[in-house]
PDB file of C-alpha atoms in Angstrom:
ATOM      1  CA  UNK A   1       7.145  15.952  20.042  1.00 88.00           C
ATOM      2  CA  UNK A   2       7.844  15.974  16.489  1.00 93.00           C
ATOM      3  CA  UNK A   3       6.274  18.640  14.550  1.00 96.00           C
ATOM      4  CA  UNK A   4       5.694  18.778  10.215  1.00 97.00           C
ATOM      5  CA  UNK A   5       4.976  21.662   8.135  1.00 98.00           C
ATOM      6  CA  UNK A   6       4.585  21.926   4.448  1.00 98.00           C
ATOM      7  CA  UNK A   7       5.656  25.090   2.461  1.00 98.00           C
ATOM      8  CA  UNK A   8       5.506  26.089  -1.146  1.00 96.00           C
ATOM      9  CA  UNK A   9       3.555  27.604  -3.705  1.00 96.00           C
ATOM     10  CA  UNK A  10      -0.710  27.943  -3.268  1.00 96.00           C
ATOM     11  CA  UNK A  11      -1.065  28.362  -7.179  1.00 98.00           C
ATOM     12  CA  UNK A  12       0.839  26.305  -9.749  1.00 98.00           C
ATOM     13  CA  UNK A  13       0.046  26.957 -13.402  1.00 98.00           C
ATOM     14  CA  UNK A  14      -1.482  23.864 -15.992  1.00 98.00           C
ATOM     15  CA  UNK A  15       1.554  22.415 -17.462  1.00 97.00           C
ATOM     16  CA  UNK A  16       3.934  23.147 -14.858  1.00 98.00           C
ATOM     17  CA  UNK A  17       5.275  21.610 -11.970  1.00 98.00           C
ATOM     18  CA  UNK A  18       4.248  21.991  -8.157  1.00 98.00           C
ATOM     19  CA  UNK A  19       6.748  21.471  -5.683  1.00 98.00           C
ATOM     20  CA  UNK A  20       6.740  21.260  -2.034  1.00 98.00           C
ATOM     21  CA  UNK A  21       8.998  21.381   1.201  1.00 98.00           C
ATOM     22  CA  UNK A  22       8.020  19.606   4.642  1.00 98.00           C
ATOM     23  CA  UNK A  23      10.602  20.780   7.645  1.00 97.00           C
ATOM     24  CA  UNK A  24      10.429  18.335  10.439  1.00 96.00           C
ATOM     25  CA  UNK A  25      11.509  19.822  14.116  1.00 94.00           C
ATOM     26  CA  UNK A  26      11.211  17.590  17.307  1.00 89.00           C
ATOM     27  CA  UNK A  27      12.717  14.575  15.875  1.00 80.00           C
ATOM     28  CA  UNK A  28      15.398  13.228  13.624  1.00 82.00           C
ATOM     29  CA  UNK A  29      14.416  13.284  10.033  1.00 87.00           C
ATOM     30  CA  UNK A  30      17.511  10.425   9.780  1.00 86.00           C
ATOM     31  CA  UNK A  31      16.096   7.854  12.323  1.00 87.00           C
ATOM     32  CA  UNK A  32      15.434   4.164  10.818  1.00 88.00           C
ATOM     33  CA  UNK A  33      12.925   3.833  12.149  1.00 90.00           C
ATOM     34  CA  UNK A  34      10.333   6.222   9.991  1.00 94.00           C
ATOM     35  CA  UNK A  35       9.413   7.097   6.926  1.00 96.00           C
ATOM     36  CA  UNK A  36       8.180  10.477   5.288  1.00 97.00           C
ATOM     37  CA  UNK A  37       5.382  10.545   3.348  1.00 98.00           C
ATOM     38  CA  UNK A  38       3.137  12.835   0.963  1.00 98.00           C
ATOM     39  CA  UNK A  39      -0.623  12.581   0.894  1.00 98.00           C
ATOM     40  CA  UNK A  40      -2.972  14.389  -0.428  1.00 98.00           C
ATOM     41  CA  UNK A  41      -6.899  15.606  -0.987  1.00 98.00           C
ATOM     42  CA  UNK A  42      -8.726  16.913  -3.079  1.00 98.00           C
ATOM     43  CA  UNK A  43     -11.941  19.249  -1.877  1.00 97.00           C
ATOM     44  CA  UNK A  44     -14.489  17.415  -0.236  1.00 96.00           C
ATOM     45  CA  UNK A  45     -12.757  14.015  -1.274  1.00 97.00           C
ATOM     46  CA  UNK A  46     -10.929  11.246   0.546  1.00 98.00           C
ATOM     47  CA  UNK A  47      -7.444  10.657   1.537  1.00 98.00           C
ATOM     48  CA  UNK A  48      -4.682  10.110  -1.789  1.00 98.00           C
ATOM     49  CA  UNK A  49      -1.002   8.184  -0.757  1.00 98.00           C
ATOM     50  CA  UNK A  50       1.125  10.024  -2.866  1.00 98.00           C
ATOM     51  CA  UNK A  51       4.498   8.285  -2.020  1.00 98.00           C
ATOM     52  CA  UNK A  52       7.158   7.642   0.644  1.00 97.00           C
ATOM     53  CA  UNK A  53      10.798   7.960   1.594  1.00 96.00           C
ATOM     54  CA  UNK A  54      13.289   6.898   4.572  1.00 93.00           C
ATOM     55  CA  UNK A  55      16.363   8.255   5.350  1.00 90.00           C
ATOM     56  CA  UNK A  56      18.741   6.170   2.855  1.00 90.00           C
ATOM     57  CA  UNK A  57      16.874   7.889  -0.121  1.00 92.00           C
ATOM     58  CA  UNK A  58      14.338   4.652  -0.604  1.00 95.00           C
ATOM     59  CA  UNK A  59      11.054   5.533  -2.193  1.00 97.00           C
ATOM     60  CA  UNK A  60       7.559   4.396  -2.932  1.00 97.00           C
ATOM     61  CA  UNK A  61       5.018   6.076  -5.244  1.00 98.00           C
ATOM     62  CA  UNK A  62       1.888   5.621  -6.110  1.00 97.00           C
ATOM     63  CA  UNK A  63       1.526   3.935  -9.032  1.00 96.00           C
ATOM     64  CA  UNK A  64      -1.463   6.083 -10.097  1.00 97.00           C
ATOM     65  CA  UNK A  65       1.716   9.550 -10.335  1.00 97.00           C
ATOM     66  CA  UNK A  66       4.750   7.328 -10.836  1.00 96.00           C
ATOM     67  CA  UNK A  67       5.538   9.294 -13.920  1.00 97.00           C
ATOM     68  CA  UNK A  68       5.137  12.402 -12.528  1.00 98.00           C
ATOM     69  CA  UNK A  69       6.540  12.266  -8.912  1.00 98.00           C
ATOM     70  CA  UNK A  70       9.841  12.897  -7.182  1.00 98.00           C
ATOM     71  CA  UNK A  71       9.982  12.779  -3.270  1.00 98.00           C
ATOM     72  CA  UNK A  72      13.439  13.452  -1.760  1.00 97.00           C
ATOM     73  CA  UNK A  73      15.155  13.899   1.440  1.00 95.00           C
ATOM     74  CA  UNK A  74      17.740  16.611   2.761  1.00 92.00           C
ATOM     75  CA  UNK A  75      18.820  15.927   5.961  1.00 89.00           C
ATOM     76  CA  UNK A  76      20.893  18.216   6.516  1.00 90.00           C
ATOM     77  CA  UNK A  77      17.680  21.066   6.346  1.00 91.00           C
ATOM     78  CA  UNK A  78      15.836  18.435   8.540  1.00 93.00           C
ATOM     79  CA  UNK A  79      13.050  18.342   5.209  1.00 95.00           C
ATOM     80  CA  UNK A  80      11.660  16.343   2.515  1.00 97.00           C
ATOM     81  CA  UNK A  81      10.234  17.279  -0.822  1.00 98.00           C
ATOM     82  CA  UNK A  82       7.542  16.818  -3.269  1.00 98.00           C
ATOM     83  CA  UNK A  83       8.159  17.346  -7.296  1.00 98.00           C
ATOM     84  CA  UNK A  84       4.891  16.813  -9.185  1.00 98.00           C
ATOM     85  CA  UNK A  85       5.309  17.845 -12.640  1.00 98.00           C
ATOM     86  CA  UNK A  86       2.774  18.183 -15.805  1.00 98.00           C
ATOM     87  CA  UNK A  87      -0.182  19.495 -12.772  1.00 98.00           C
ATOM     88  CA  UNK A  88      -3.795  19.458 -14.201  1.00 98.00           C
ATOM     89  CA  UNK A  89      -6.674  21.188 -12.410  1.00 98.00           C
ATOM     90  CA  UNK A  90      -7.018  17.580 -10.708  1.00 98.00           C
ATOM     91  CA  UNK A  91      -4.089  17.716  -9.161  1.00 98.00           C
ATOM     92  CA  UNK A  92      -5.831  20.527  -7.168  1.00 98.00           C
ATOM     93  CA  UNK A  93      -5.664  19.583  -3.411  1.00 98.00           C
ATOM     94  CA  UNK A  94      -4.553  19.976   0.240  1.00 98.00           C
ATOM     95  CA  UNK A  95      -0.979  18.222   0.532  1.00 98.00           C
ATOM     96  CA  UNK A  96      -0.355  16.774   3.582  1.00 98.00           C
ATOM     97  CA  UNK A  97       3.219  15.799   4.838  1.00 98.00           C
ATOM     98  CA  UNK A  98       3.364  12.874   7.182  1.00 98.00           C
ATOM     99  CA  UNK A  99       5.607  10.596   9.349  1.00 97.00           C
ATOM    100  CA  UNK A 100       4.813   7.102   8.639  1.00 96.00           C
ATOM    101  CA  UNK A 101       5.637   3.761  10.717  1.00 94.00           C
ATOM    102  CA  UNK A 102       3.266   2.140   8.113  1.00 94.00           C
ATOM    103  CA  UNK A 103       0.960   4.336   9.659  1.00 97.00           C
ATOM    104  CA  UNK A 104       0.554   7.690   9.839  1.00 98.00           C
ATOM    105  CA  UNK A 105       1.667   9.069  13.363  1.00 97.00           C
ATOM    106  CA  UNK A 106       1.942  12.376  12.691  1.00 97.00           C
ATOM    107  CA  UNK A 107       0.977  14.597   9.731  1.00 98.00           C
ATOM    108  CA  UNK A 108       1.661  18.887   9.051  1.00 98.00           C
ATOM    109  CA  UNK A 109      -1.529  20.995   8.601  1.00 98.00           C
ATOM    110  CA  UNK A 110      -1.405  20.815   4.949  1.00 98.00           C
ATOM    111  CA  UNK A 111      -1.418  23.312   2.280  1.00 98.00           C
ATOM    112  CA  UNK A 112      -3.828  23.926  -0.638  1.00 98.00           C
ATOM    113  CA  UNK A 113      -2.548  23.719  -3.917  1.00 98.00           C
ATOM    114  CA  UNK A 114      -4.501  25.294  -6.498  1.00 98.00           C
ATOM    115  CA  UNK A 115      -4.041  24.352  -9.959  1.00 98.00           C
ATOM    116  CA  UNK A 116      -4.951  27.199 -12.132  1.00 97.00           C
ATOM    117  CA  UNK A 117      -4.366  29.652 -14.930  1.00 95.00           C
TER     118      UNK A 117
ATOM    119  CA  UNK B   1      -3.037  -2.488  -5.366  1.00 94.00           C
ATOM    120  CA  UNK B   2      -5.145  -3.344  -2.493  1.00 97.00           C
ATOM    121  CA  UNK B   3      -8.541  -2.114  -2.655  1.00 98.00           C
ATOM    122  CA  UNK B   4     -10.413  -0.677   0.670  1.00 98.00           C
ATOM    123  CA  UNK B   5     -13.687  -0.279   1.001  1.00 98.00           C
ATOM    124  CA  UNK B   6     -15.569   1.093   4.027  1.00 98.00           C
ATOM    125  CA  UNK B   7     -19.517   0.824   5.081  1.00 96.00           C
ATOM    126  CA  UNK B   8     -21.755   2.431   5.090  1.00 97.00           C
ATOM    127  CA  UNK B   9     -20.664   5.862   3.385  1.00 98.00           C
ATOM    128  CA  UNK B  10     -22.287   8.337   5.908  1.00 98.00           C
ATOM    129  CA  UNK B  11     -23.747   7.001   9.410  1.00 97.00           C
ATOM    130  CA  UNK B  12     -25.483   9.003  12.084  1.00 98.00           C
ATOM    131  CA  UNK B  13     -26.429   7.952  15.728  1.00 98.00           C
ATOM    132  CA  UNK B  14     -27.735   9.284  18.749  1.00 98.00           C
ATOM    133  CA  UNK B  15     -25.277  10.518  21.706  1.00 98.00           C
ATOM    134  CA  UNK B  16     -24.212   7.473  24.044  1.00 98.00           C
ATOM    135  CA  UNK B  17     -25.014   4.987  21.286  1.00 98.00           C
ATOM    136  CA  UNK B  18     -22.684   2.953  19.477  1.00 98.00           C
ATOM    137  CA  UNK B  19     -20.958   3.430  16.272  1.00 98.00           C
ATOM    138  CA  UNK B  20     -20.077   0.663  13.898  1.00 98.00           C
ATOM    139  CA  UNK B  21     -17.710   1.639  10.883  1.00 98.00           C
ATOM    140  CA  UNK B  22     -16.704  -1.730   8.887  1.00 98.00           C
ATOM    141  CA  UNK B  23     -13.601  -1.717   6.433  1.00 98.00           C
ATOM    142  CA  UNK B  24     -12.935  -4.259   3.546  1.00 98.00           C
ATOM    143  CA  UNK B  25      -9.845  -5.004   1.875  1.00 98.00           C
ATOM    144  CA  UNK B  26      -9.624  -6.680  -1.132  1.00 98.00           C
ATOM    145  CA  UNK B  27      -7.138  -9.252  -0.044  1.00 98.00           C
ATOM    146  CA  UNK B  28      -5.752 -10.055   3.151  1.00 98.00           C
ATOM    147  CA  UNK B  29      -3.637  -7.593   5.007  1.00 98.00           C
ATOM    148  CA  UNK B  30      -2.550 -10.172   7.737  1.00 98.00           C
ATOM    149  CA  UNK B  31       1.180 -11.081   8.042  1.00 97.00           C
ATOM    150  CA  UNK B  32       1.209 -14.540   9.145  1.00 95.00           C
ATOM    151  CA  UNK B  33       5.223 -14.316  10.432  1.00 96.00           C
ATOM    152  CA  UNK B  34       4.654 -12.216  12.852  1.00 95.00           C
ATOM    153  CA  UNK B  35       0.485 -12.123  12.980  1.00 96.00           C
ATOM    154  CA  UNK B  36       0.102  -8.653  12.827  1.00 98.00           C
ATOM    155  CA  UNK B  37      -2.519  -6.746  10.723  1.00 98.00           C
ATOM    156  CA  UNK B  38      -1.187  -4.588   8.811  1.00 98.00           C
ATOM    157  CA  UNK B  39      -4.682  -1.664   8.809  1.00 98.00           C
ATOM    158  CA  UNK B  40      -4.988   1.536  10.697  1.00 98.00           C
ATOM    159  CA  UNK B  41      -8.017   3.706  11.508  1.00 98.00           C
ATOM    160  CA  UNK B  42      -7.903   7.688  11.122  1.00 98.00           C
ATOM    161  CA  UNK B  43     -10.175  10.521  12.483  1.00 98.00           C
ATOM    162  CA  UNK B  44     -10.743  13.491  10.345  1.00 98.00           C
ATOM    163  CA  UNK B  45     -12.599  16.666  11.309  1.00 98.00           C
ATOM    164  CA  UNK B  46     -13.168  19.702   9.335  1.00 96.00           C
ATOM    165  CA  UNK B  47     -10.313  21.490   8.618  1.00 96.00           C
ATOM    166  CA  UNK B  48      -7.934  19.635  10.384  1.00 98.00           C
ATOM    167  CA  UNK B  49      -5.725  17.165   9.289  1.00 98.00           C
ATOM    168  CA  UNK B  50      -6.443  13.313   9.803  1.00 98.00           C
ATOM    169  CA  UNK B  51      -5.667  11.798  13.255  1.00 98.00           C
ATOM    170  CA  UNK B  52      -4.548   8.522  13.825  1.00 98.00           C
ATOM    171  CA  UNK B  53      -6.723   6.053  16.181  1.00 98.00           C
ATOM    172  CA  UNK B  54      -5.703   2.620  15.910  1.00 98.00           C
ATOM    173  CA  UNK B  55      -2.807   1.138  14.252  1.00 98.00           C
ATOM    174  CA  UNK B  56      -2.686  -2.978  13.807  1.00 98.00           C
ATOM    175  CA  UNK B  57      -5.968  -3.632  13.650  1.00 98.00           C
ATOM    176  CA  UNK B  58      -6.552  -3.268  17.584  1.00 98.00           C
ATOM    177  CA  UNK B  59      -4.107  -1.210  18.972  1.00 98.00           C
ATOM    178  CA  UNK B  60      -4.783   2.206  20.372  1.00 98.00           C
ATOM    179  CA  UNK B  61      -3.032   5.143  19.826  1.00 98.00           C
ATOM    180  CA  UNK B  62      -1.596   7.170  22.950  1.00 97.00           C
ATOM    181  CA  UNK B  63      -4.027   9.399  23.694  1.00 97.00           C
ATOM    182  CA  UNK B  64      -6.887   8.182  21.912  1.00 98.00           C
ATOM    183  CA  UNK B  65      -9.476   7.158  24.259  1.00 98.00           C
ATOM    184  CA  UNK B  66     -11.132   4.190  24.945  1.00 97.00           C
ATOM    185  CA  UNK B  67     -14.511   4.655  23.654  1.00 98.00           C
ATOM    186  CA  UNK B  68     -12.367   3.501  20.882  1.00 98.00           C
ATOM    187  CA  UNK B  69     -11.599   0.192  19.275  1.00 98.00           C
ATOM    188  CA  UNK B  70     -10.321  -1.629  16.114  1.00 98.00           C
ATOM    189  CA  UNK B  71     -11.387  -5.635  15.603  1.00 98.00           C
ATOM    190  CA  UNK B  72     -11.070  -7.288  13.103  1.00 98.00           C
ATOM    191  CA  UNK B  73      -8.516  -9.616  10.952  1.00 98.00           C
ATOM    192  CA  UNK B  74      -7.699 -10.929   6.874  1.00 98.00           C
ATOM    193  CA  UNK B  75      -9.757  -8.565   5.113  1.00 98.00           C
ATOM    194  CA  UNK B  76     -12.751  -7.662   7.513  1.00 98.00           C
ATOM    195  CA  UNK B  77     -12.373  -4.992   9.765  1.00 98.00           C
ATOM    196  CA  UNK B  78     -14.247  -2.552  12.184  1.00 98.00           C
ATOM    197  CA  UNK B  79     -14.092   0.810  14.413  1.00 98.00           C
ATOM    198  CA  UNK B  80     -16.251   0.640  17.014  1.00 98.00           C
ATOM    199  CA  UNK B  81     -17.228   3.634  19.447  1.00 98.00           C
ATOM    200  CA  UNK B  82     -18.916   2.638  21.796  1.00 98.00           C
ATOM    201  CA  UNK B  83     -20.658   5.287  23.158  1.00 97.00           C
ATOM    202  CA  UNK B  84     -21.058   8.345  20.819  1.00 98.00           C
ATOM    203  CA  UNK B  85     -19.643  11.763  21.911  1.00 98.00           C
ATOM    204  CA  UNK B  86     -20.287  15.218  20.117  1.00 98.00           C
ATOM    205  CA  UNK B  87     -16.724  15.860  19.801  1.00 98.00           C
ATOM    206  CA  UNK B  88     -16.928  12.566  17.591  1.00 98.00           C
ATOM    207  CA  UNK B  89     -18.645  13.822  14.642  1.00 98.00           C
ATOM    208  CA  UNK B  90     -16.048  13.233  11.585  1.00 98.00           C
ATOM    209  CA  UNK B  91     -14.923  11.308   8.951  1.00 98.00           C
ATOM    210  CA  UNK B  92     -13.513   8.000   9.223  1.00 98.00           C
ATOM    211  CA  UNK B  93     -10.471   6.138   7.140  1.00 98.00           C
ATOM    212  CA  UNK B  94      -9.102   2.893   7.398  1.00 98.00           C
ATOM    213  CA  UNK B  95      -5.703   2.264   5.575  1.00 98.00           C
ATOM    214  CA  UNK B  96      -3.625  -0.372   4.826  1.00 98.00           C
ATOM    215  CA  UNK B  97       0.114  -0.503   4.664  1.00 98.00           C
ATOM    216  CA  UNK B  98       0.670  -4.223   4.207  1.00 97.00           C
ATOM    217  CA  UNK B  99       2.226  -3.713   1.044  1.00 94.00           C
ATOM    218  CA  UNK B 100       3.902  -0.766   0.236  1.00 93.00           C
ATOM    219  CA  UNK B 101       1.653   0.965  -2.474  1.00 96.00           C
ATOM    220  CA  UNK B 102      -0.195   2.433   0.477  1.00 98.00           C
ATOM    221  CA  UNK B 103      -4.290   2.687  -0.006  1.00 98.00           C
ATOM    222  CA  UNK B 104      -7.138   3.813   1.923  1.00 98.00           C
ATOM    223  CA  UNK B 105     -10.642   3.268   2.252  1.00 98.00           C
ATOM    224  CA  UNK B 106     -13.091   6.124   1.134  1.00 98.00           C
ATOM    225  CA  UNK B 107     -14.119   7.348   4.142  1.00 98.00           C
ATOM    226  CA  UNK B 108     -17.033   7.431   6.408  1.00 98.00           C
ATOM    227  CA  UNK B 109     -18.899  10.323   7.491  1.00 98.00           C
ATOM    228  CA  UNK B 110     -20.259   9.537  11.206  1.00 98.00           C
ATOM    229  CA  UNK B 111     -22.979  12.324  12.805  1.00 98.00           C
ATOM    230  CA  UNK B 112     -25.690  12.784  15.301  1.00 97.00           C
ATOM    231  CA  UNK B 113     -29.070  11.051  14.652  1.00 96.00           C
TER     232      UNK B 113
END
């Protein structure tokens, strides 16, 4: 049973950048058959896609962060990472790691991010 | 991008009633080569992270049970339970992954009348 869980910082200054870690157990973070996403939500708000990427390094963003995101993949720690740079008090969510076969089959517990001085 | 919207916003029913969620996307998520739609459904309760129901449109996830169900095809789809638990109380997302800019709807918040 594969298992996700995101790790990093709760509290990320304005200005600066917020980065993340997902370690996958139970399953092989190289298989072609997945991808590994990022998702995230804000407080009381609906779901966000952040972006995507499969084990040859491919990735999608959403448009909406393009700029500011970098998702990468190190399989030999069994994780994948989130870079979100230039963070804003909206960028203030739960972050959500996720296994994707276009959907989402299984997702970590997420952490809060808070953006803040 | 493809736009989802879902209806209504917040929906409450009685126990052992049924519960209609309807989803919307802006253009058609059907992929005619292989006739597959390409939505999913998600259950979210407090605190927890989403949960995935259905994935193509109609297909159950393992697990999920069969109270359940996705219909639906192009750009008009619906979760249906069909007979209202307690443990169901939550908020609803449908989701699209036909292309790869990944969207979902806004969510529907589903309680007891």
């Amino acid at each position: 049973q594969v298992q996700l869980q995101e790790s990093g910082p709760g509290l990320v200054k304005p200005s600066e950048t917020l980065s993340l870690t997902c370690i996958v157990t139970g399953d092989s973070i190289s298989s072609t058959n997945y991808y590994w996403a990022w998702i995230r939500q804000a407080p009381g708000k609906g779901l966000d896609w952040i972006g995507s990427i499969n084990y040859s390094g491919t990735t999608y963003y959403n448009p909406s962060l393009q700029s500011r995101v970098t998702i990468s993949v190190d399989m030999s720690k069994k994780q994948f990472s989130l870079r979100l740079s230039s963070v804003t008090a909206a960028d203030t969510a739960i972050y959500y790691c996720a296994r994707s076969t276009g959907a989402f089959d299984n997702w970590g517990q997420g952490t809060l991010v808070t953006v803040s001085s | 991008d493809i736009v989802m919207t879902q209806s209504p916003d917040s929906l409450a029913v009685s126990l052992g009633e049924r519960a209609t969620i309807n989803c919307k996307s802006s253009q058609s998520v059907l992929y005619s080569p292989n006739n597959k739609n390409y939505l999913s459904w998600y259950q979210q309760k407090p605190g927890q992270p989403p949960k995935l129901l259905i994935y193509w449109a109609s297909t159950r996830e393992s697990g999920v049970p069969d109270r359940f169900s996705g219909s639906g095809s192009g750009t008009d789809f619906t979760l249906t339970i069909s007979s209202l638990q307690a443990e169901d109380v939550a908020v609803y997302y449908c989701q699209q992954y036909y292309l790869t800019q990944i969207t979902f709807g806004q969510g529907t918040r589903l309680e007891i009348k």
